[in-house]
Amino acid sequence: MKNQIEIKIRVPNQTRYLRLIGNLGENMAREISGLSDDRDAFAYNINVVLTEAMSNAIKHANAANPDKDVTIRITVSDTELAVRVYDNGLGFDPNSVPIPGLNTDCLSETGRGLFIIRSLMDSVVYRKADGGNVLEMRKSLKIKGGSTAGR
């Protein structure tokens, strides 16, 4: 029996859609049955990851150009949840982004998104894809009793 769900959404390159996409991912994560982790915390973290990734794509990759789009793909399988955020920018080296620390401006509202994403997900990869770039984030699903996730 096939147990994979995938949704693909394309939204205009506007921050007004951040909440919509974050809530969509949160609700999708909340519906995964059998999670051994705190379901509400897991779902909230997916909202945060989606919001941060999409915000970065809109502001940095697509340079806030309202004529561009951001594509989001969320896949839930028996073993993991994967979130992919596609942008049309030039790309960047995620290893060049400094880790926030004691020497950074603690009042700055920027510079923490990638750090937060890396902290909440098991793997984060940024690469060329489909004529642009994709930020691919994966989280293993821990299922009660070691069984697979059913939906």
JSON list of C-alpha atoms in Angstrom, two decimals:
[
{"chain": "A", "resi": 1, "resn": "MET", "atom": "CA", "xyz": [0.00, 0.00, 0.00]},
{"chain": "A", "resi": 2, "resn": "LYS", "atom": "CA", "xyz": [1.36, 3.37, -0.98]},
{"chain": "A", "resi": 3, "resn": "ASN", "atom": "CA", "xyz": [1.70, 5.69, 2.01]},
{"chain": "A", "resi": 4, "resn": "GLN", "atom": "CA", "xyz": [3.26, 8.84, 0.62]},
{"chain": "A", "resi": 5, "resn": "ILE", "atom": "CA", "xyz": [1.69, 12.28, 0.51]},
{"chain": "A", "resi": 6, "resn": "GLU", "atom": "CA", "xyz": [3.12, 15.08, -1.58]},
{"chain": "A", "resi": 7, "resn": "ILE", "atom": "CA", "xyz": [1.86, 18.59, -2.07]},
{"chain": "A", "resi": 8, "resn": "LYS", "atom": "CA", "xyz": [3.34, 21.18, -4.38]},
{"chain": "A", "resi": 9, "resn": "ILE", "atom": "CA", "xyz": [2.41, 24.82, -4.08]},
{"chain": "A", "resi": 10, "resn": "ARG", "atom": "CA", "xyz": [3.52, 27.83, -6.08]},
{"chain": "A", "resi": 11, "resn": "VAL", "atom": "CA", "xyz": [2.89, 31.24, -4.56]},
{"chain": "A", "resi": 12, "resn": "PRO", "atom": "CA", "xyz": [3.81, 34.76, -5.64]},
{"chain": "A", "resi": 13, "resn": "ASN", "atom": "CA", "xyz": [7.09, 36.06, -4.24]},
{"chain": "A", "resi": 14, "resn": "GLN", "atom": "CA", "xyz": [5.38, 37.98, -1.44]},
{"chain": "A", "resi": 15, "resn": "THR", "atom": "CA", "xyz": [5.78, 37.70, 2.32]},
{"chain": "A", "resi": 16, "resn": "ARG", "atom": "CA", "xyz": [1.99, 37.87, 2.77]},
{"chain": "A", "resi": 17, "resn": "TYR", "atom": "CA", "xyz": [1.91, 34.11, 1.98]},
{"chain": "A", "resi": 18, "resn": "LEU", "atom": "CA", "xyz": [4.36, 33.12, 4.74]},
{"chain": "A", "resi": 19, "resn": "ARG", "atom": "CA", "xyz": [1.65, 32.37, 7.29]},
{"chain": "A", "resi": 20, "resn": "LEU", "atom": "CA", "xyz": [-0.45, 30.41, 4.80]},
{"chain": "A", "resi": 21, "resn": "ILE", "atom": "CA", "xyz": [2.42, 28.14, 3.81]},
{"chain": "A", "resi": 22, "resn": "GLY", "atom": "CA", "xyz": [3.70, 27.78, 7.38]},
{"chain": "A", "resi": 23, "resn": "ASN", "atom": "CA", "xyz": [0.25, 26.81, 8.63]},
{"chain": "A", "resi": 24, "resn": "LEU", "atom": "CA", "xyz": [-0.22, 24.37, 5.76]},
{"chain": "A", "resi": 25, "resn": "GLY", "atom": "CA", "xyz": [3.01, 22.56, 6.65]},
{"chain": "A", "resi": 26, "resn": "GLU", "atom": "CA", "xyz": [2.14, 22.64, 10.35]},
{"chain": "A", "resi": 27, "resn": "ASN", "atom": "CA", "xyz": [-1.28, 21.10, 9.75]},
{"chain": "A", "resi": 28, "resn": "MET", "atom": "CA", "xyz": [0.16, 18.47, 7.45]},
{"chain": "A", "resi": 29, "resn": "ALA", "atom": "CA", "xyz": [2.78, 17.52, 10.05]},
{"chain": "A", "resi": 30, "resn": "ARG", "atom": "CA", "xyz": [0.15, 17.40, 12.80]},
{"chain": "A", "resi": 31, "resn": "GLU", "atom": "CA", "xyz": [-1.81, 14.76, 10.84]},
{"chain": "A", "resi": 32, "resn": "ILE", "atom": "CA", "xyz": [1.05, 12.25, 10.83]},
{"chain": "A", "resi": 33, "resn": "SER", "atom": "CA", "xyz": [-0.09, 9.46, 13.09]},
{"chain": "A", "resi": 34, "resn": "GLY", "atom": "CA", "xyz": [2.01, 7.52, 15.53]},
{"chain": "A", "resi": 35, "resn": "LEU", "atom": "CA", "xyz": [4.73, 10.10, 16.15]},
{"chain": "A", "resi": 36, "resn": "SER", "atom": "CA", "xyz": [6.71, 9.34, 19.29]},
{"chain": "A", "resi": 37, "resn": "ASP", "atom": "CA", "xyz": [7.79, 12.99, 19.55]},
{"chain": "A", "resi": 38, "resn": "ASP", "atom": "CA", "xyz": [5.58, 15.78, 20.80]},
{"chain": "A", "resi": 39, "resn": "ARG", "atom": "CA", "xyz": [3.19, 16.20, 17.88]},
{"chain": "A", "resi": 40, "resn": "ASP", "atom": "CA", "xyz": [2.49, 19.89, 18.54]},
{"chain": "A", "resi": 41, "resn": "ALA", "atom": "CA", "xyz": [6.17, 20.77, 18.87]},
{"chain": "A", "resi": 42, "resn": "PHE", "atom": "CA", "xyz": [7.02, 18.81, 15.71]},
{"chain": "A", "resi": 43, "resn": "ALA", "atom": "CA", "xyz": [4.26, 20.54, 13.74]},
{"chain": "A", "resi": 44, "resn": "TYR", "atom": "CA", "xyz": [5.24, 23.98, 15.06]},
{"chain": "A", "resi": 45, "resn": "ASN", "atom": "CA", "xyz": [8.87, 23.36, 14.07]},
{"chain": "A", "resi": 46, "resn": "ILE", "atom": "CA", "xyz": [7.79, 22.53, 10.52]},
{"chain": "A", "resi": 47, "resn": "ASN", "atom": "CA", "xyz": [5.88, 25.83, 10.43]},
{"chain": "A", "resi": 48, "resn": "VAL", "atom": "CA", "xyz": [9.01, 27.70, 11.57]},
{"chain": "A", "resi": 49, "resn": "VAL", "atom": "CA", "xyz": [11.24, 25.92, 9.04]},
{"chain": "A", "resi": 50, "resn": "LEU", "atom": "CA", "xyz": [8.85, 26.61, 6.17]},
{"chain": "A", "resi": 51, "resn": "THR", "atom": "CA", "xyz": [8.41, 30.25, 7.13]},
{"chain": "A", "resi": 52, "resn": "GLU", "atom": "CA", "xyz": [12.16, 30.86, 7.46]},
{"chain": "A", "resi": 53, "resn": "ALA", "atom": "CA", "xyz": [13.04, 29.07, 4.22]},
{"chain": "A", "resi": 54, "resn": "MET", "atom": "CA", "xyz": [10.34, 30.82, 2.26]},
{"chain": "A", "resi": 55, "resn": "SER", "atom": "CA", "xyz": [11.25, 34.20, 3.75]},
{"chain": "A", "resi": 56, "resn": "ASN", "atom": "CA", "xyz": [14.87, 33.70, 2.70]},
{"chain": "A", "resi": 57, "resn": "ALA", "atom": "CA", "xyz": [13.83, 32.72, -0.82]},
{"chain": "A", "resi": 58, "resn": "ILE", "atom": "CA", "xyz": [11.60, 35.80, -1.17]},
{"chain": "A", "resi": 59, "resn": "LYS", "atom": "CA", "xyz": [13.99, 38.35, 0.30]},
{"chain": "A", "resi": 60, "resn": "HIS", "atom": "CA", "xyz": [17.40, 37.08, -0.75]},
{"chain": "A", "resi": 61, "resn": "ALA", "atom": "CA", "xyz": [17.12, 34.72, -3.70]},
{"chain": "A", "resi": 62, "resn": "ASN", "atom": "CA", "xyz": [14.26, 36.40, -5.53]},
{"chain": "A", "resi": 63, "resn": "ALA", "atom": "CA", "xyz": [15.23, 39.90, -4.32]},
{"chain": "A", "resi": 64, "resn": "ALA", "atom": "CA", "xyz": [11.63, 40.63, -3.28]},
{"chain": "A", "resi": 65, "resn": "ASN", "atom": "CA", "xyz": [10.65, 40.73, -6.97]},
{"chain": "A", "resi": 66, "resn": "PRO", "atom": "CA", "xyz": [6.83, 40.39, -7.00]},
{"chain": "A", "resi": 67, "resn": "ASP", "atom": "CA", "xyz": [6.91, 38.99, -10.54]},
{"chain": "A", "resi": 68, "resn": "LYS", "atom": "CA", "xyz": [8.72, 35.86, -9.37]},
{"chain": "A", "resi": 69, "resn": "ASP", "atom": "CA", "xyz": [7.28, 32.80, -7.65]},
{"chain": "A", "resi": 70, "resn": "VAL", "atom": "CA", "xyz": [8.36, 30.51, -4.86]},
{"chain": "A", "resi": 71, "resn": "THR", "atom": "CA", "xyz": [7.56, 26.83, -5.17]},
{"chain": "A", "resi": 72, "resn": "ILE", "atom": "CA", "xyz": [7.21, 24.65, -2.10]},
{"chain": "A", "resi": 73, "resn": "ARG", "atom": "CA", "xyz": [7.03, 20.88, -2.11]},
{"chain": "A", "resi": 74, "resn": "ILE", "atom": "CA", "xyz": [6.26, 18.91, 1.06]},
{"chain": "A", "resi": 75, "resn": "THR", "atom": "CA", "xyz": [6.55, 15.13, 1.04]},
{"chain": "A", "resi": 76, "resn": "VAL", "atom": "CA", "xyz": [5.64, 12.78, 3.87]},
{"chain": "A", "resi": 77, "resn": "SER", "atom": "CA", "xyz": [6.65, 9.14, 3.58]},
{"chain": "A", "resi": 78, "resn": "ASP", "atom": "CA", "xyz": [6.69, 6.32, 6.11]},
{"chain": "A", "resi": 79, "resn": "THR", "atom": "CA", "xyz": [10.10, 7.40, 7.34]},
{"chain": "A", "resi": 80, "resn": "GLU", "atom": "CA", "xyz": [10.53, 11.14, 6.84]},
{"chain": "A", "resi": 81, "resn": "LEU", "atom": "CA", "xyz": [9.08, 14.53, 6.12]},
{"chain": "A", "resi": 82, "resn": "ALA", "atom": "CA", "xyz": [10.87, 16.50, 3.40]},
{"chain": "A", "resi": 83, "resn": "VAL", "atom": "CA", "xyz": [10.39, 20.17, 2.60]},
{"chain": "A", "resi": 84, "resn": "ARG", "atom": "CA", "xyz": [11.79, 21.71, -0.56]},
{"chain": "A", "resi": 85, "resn": "VAL", "atom": "CA", "xyz": [11.70, 25.44, -1.27]},
{"chain": "A", "resi": 86, "resn": "TYR", "atom": "CA", "xyz": [12.62, 26.42, -4.83]},
{"chain": "A", "resi": 87, "resn": "ASP", "atom": "CA", "xyz": [13.87, 29.89, -5.76]},
{"chain": "A", "resi": 88, "resn": "ASN", "atom": "CA", "xyz": [14.97, 31.61, -8.95]},
{"chain": "A", "resi": 89, "resn": "GLY", "atom": "CA", "xyz": [18.01, 33.39, -7.54]},
{"chain": "A", "resi": 90, "resn": "LEU", "atom": "CA", "xyz": [21.69, 33.12, -8.27]},
{"chain": "A", "resi": 91, "resn": "GLY", "atom": "CA", "xyz": [22.29, 30.85, -5.32]},
{"chain": "A", "resi": 92, "resn": "PHE", "atom": "CA", "xyz": [24.71, 31.13, -2.43]},
{"chain": "A", "resi": 93, "resn": "ASP", "atom": "CA", "xyz": [27.10, 29.04, -0.39]},
{"chain": "A", "resi": 94, "resn": "PRO", "atom": "CA", "xyz": [25.27, 28.14, 2.82]},
{"chain": "A", "resi": 95, "resn": "ASN", "atom": "CA", "xyz": [28.63, 27.38, 4.44]},
{"chain": "A", "resi": 96, "resn": "SER", "atom": "CA", "xyz": [29.51, 31.07, 4.10]},
{"chain": "A", "resi": 97, "resn": "VAL", "atom": "CA", "xyz": [26.62, 32.09, 6.38]},
{"chain": "A", "resi": 98, "resn": "PRO", "atom": "CA", "xyz": [28.06, 32.77, 9.84]},
{"chain": "A", "resi": 99, "resn": "ILE", "atom": "CA", "xyz": [26.65, 30.98, 12.84]},
{"chain": "A", "resi": 100, "resn": "PRO", "atom": "CA", "xyz": [25.00, 33.48, 15.19]},
{"chain": "A", "resi": 101, "resn": "GLY", "atom": "CA", "xyz": [27.07, 33.89, 18.32]},
{"chain": "A", "resi": 102, "resn": "LEU", "atom": "CA", "xyz": [28.24, 36.24, 20.97]},
{"chain": "A", "resi": 103, "resn": "ASN", "atom": "CA", "xyz": [29.85, 38.55, 18.43]},
{"chain": "A", "resi": 104, "resn": "THR", "atom": "CA", "xyz": [26.67, 39.10, 16.40]},
{"chain": "A", "resi": 105, "resn": "ASP", "atom": "CA", "xyz": [24.12, 41.86, 16.87]},
{"chain": "A", "resi": 106, "resn": "CYS", "atom": "CA", "xyz": [21.59, 40.27, 19.21]},
{"chain": "A", "resi": 107, "resn": "LEU", "atom": "CA", "xyz": [18.96, 42.86, 18.25]},
{"chain": "A", "resi": 108, "resn": "SER", "atom": "CA", "xyz": [19.23, 42.24, 14.52]},
{"chain": "A", "resi": 109, "resn": "GLU", "atom": "CA", "xyz": [16.14, 40.68, 12.96]},
{"chain": "A", "resi": 110, "resn": "THR", "atom": "CA", "xyz": [18.15, 38.86, 10.29]},
{"chain": "A", "resi": 111, "resn": "GLY", "atom": "CA", "xyz": [20.90, 36.28, 10.10]},
{"chain": "A", "resi": 112, "resn": "ARG", "atom": "CA", "xyz": [19.34, 33.43, 12.06]},
{"chain": "A", "resi": 113, "resn": "GLY", "atom": "CA", "xyz": [17.06, 31.69, 9.55]},
{"chain": "A", "resi": 114, "resn": "LEU", "atom": "CA", "xyz": [19.48, 29.11, 8.21]},
{"chain": "A", "resi": 115, "resn": "PHE", "atom": "CA", "xyz": [20.80, 28.45, 11.72]},
{"chain": "A", "resi": 116, "resn": "ILE", "atom": "CA", "xyz": [17.25, 27.82, 12.97]},
{"chain": "A", "resi": 117, "resn": "ILE", "atom": "CA", "xyz": [16.47, 25.55, 10.02]},
{"chain": "A", "resi": 118, "resn": "ARG", "atom": "CA", "xyz": [19.64, 23.52, 10.59]},
{"chain": "A", "resi": 119, "resn": "SER", "atom": "CA", "xyz": [18.81, 23.25, 14.29]},
{"chain": "A", "resi": 120, "resn": "LEU", "atom": "CA", "xyz": [15.32, 21.86, 13.68]},
{"chain": "A", "resi": 121, "resn": "MET", "atom": "CA", "xyz": [15.91, 19.53, 10.74]},
{"chain": "A", "resi": 122, "resn": "ASP", "atom": "CA", "xyz": [18.07, 16.41, 10.35]},
{"chain": "A", "resi": 123, "resn": "SER", "atom": "CA", "xyz": [19.59, 17.45, 7.03]},
{"chain": "A", "resi": 124, "resn": "VAL", "atom": "CA", "xyz": [19.67, 20.67, 5.04]},
{"chain": "A", "resi": 125, "resn": "VAL", "atom": "CA", "xyz": [21.04, 20.89, 1.50]},
{"chain": "A", "resi": 126, "resn": "TYR", "atom": "CA", "xyz": [21.04, 23.85, -0.90]},
{"chain": "A", "resi": 127, "resn": "ARG", "atom": "CA", "xyz": [21.73, 23.02, -4.55]},
{"chain": "A", "resi": 128, "resn": "LYS", "atom": "CA", "xyz": [20.97, 23.93, -8.15]},
{"chain": "A", "resi": 129, "resn": "ALA", "atom": "CA", "xyz": [17.65, 22.58, -9.45]},
{"chain": "A", "resi": 130, "resn": "ASP", "atom": "CA", "xyz": [15.12, 23.29, -12.18]},
{"chain": "A", "resi": 131, "resn": "GLY", "atom": "CA", "xyz": [16.86, 26.40, -13.51]},
{"chain": "A", "resi": 132, "resn": "GLY", "atom": "CA", "xyz": [17.16, 27.86, -10.02]},
{"chain": "A", "resi": 133, "resn": "ASN", "atom": "CA", "xyz": [17.95, 26.48, -6.60]},
{"chain": "A", "resi": 134, "resn": "VAL", "atom": "CA", "xyz": [16.31, 24.35, -3.97]},
{"chain": "A", "resi": 135, "resn": "LEU", "atom": "CA", "xyz": [16.69, 24.31, -0.21]},
{"chain": "A", "resi": 136, "resn": "GLU", "atom": "CA", "xyz": [15.95, 20.71, 0.74]},
{"chain": "A", "resi": 137, "resn": "MET", "atom": "CA", "xyz": [15.26, 19.96, 4.40]},
{"chain": "A", "resi": 138, "resn": "ARG", "atom": "CA", "xyz": [14.56, 16.53, 5.82]},
{"chain": "A", "resi": 139, "resn": "LYS", "atom": "CA", "xyz": [13.32, 15.29, 9.17]},
{"chain": "A", "resi": 140, "resn": "SER", "atom": "CA", "xyz": [13.14, 11.62, 10.14]},
{"chain": "A", "resi": 141, "resn": "LEU", "atom": "CA", "xyz": [9.85, 10.49, 11.58]},
{"chain": "A", "resi": 142, "resn": "LYS", "atom": "CA", "xyz": [10.13, 8.73, 14.92]},
{"chain": "A", "resi": 143, "resn": "ILE", "atom": "CA", "xyz": [7.18, 6.40, 15.18]},
{"chain": "A", "resi": 144, "resn": "LYS", "atom": "CA", "xyz": [5.94, 4.83, 18.42]},
{"chain": "A", "resi": 145, "resn": "GLY", "atom": "CA", "xyz": [6.99, 1.21, 18.72]},
{"chain": "A", "resi": 146, "resn": "GLY", "atom": "CA", "xyz": [9.32, 1.54, 15.75]},
{"chain": "A", "resi": 147, "resn": "SER", "atom": "CA", "xyz": [6.56, 1.00, 13.23]},
{"chain": "A", "resi": 148, "resn": "THR", "atom": "CA", "xyz": [6.03, 3.14, 10.16]},
{"chain": "A", "resi": 149, "resn": "ALA", "atom": "CA", "xyz": [3.93, 6.28, 10.05]},
{"chain": "A", "resi": 150, "resn": "GLY", "atom": "CA", "xyz": [0.39, 5.87, 8.81]},
{"chain": "A", "resi": 151, "resn": "ARG", "atom": "CA", "xyz": [-1.87, 8.65, 7.74]}
]
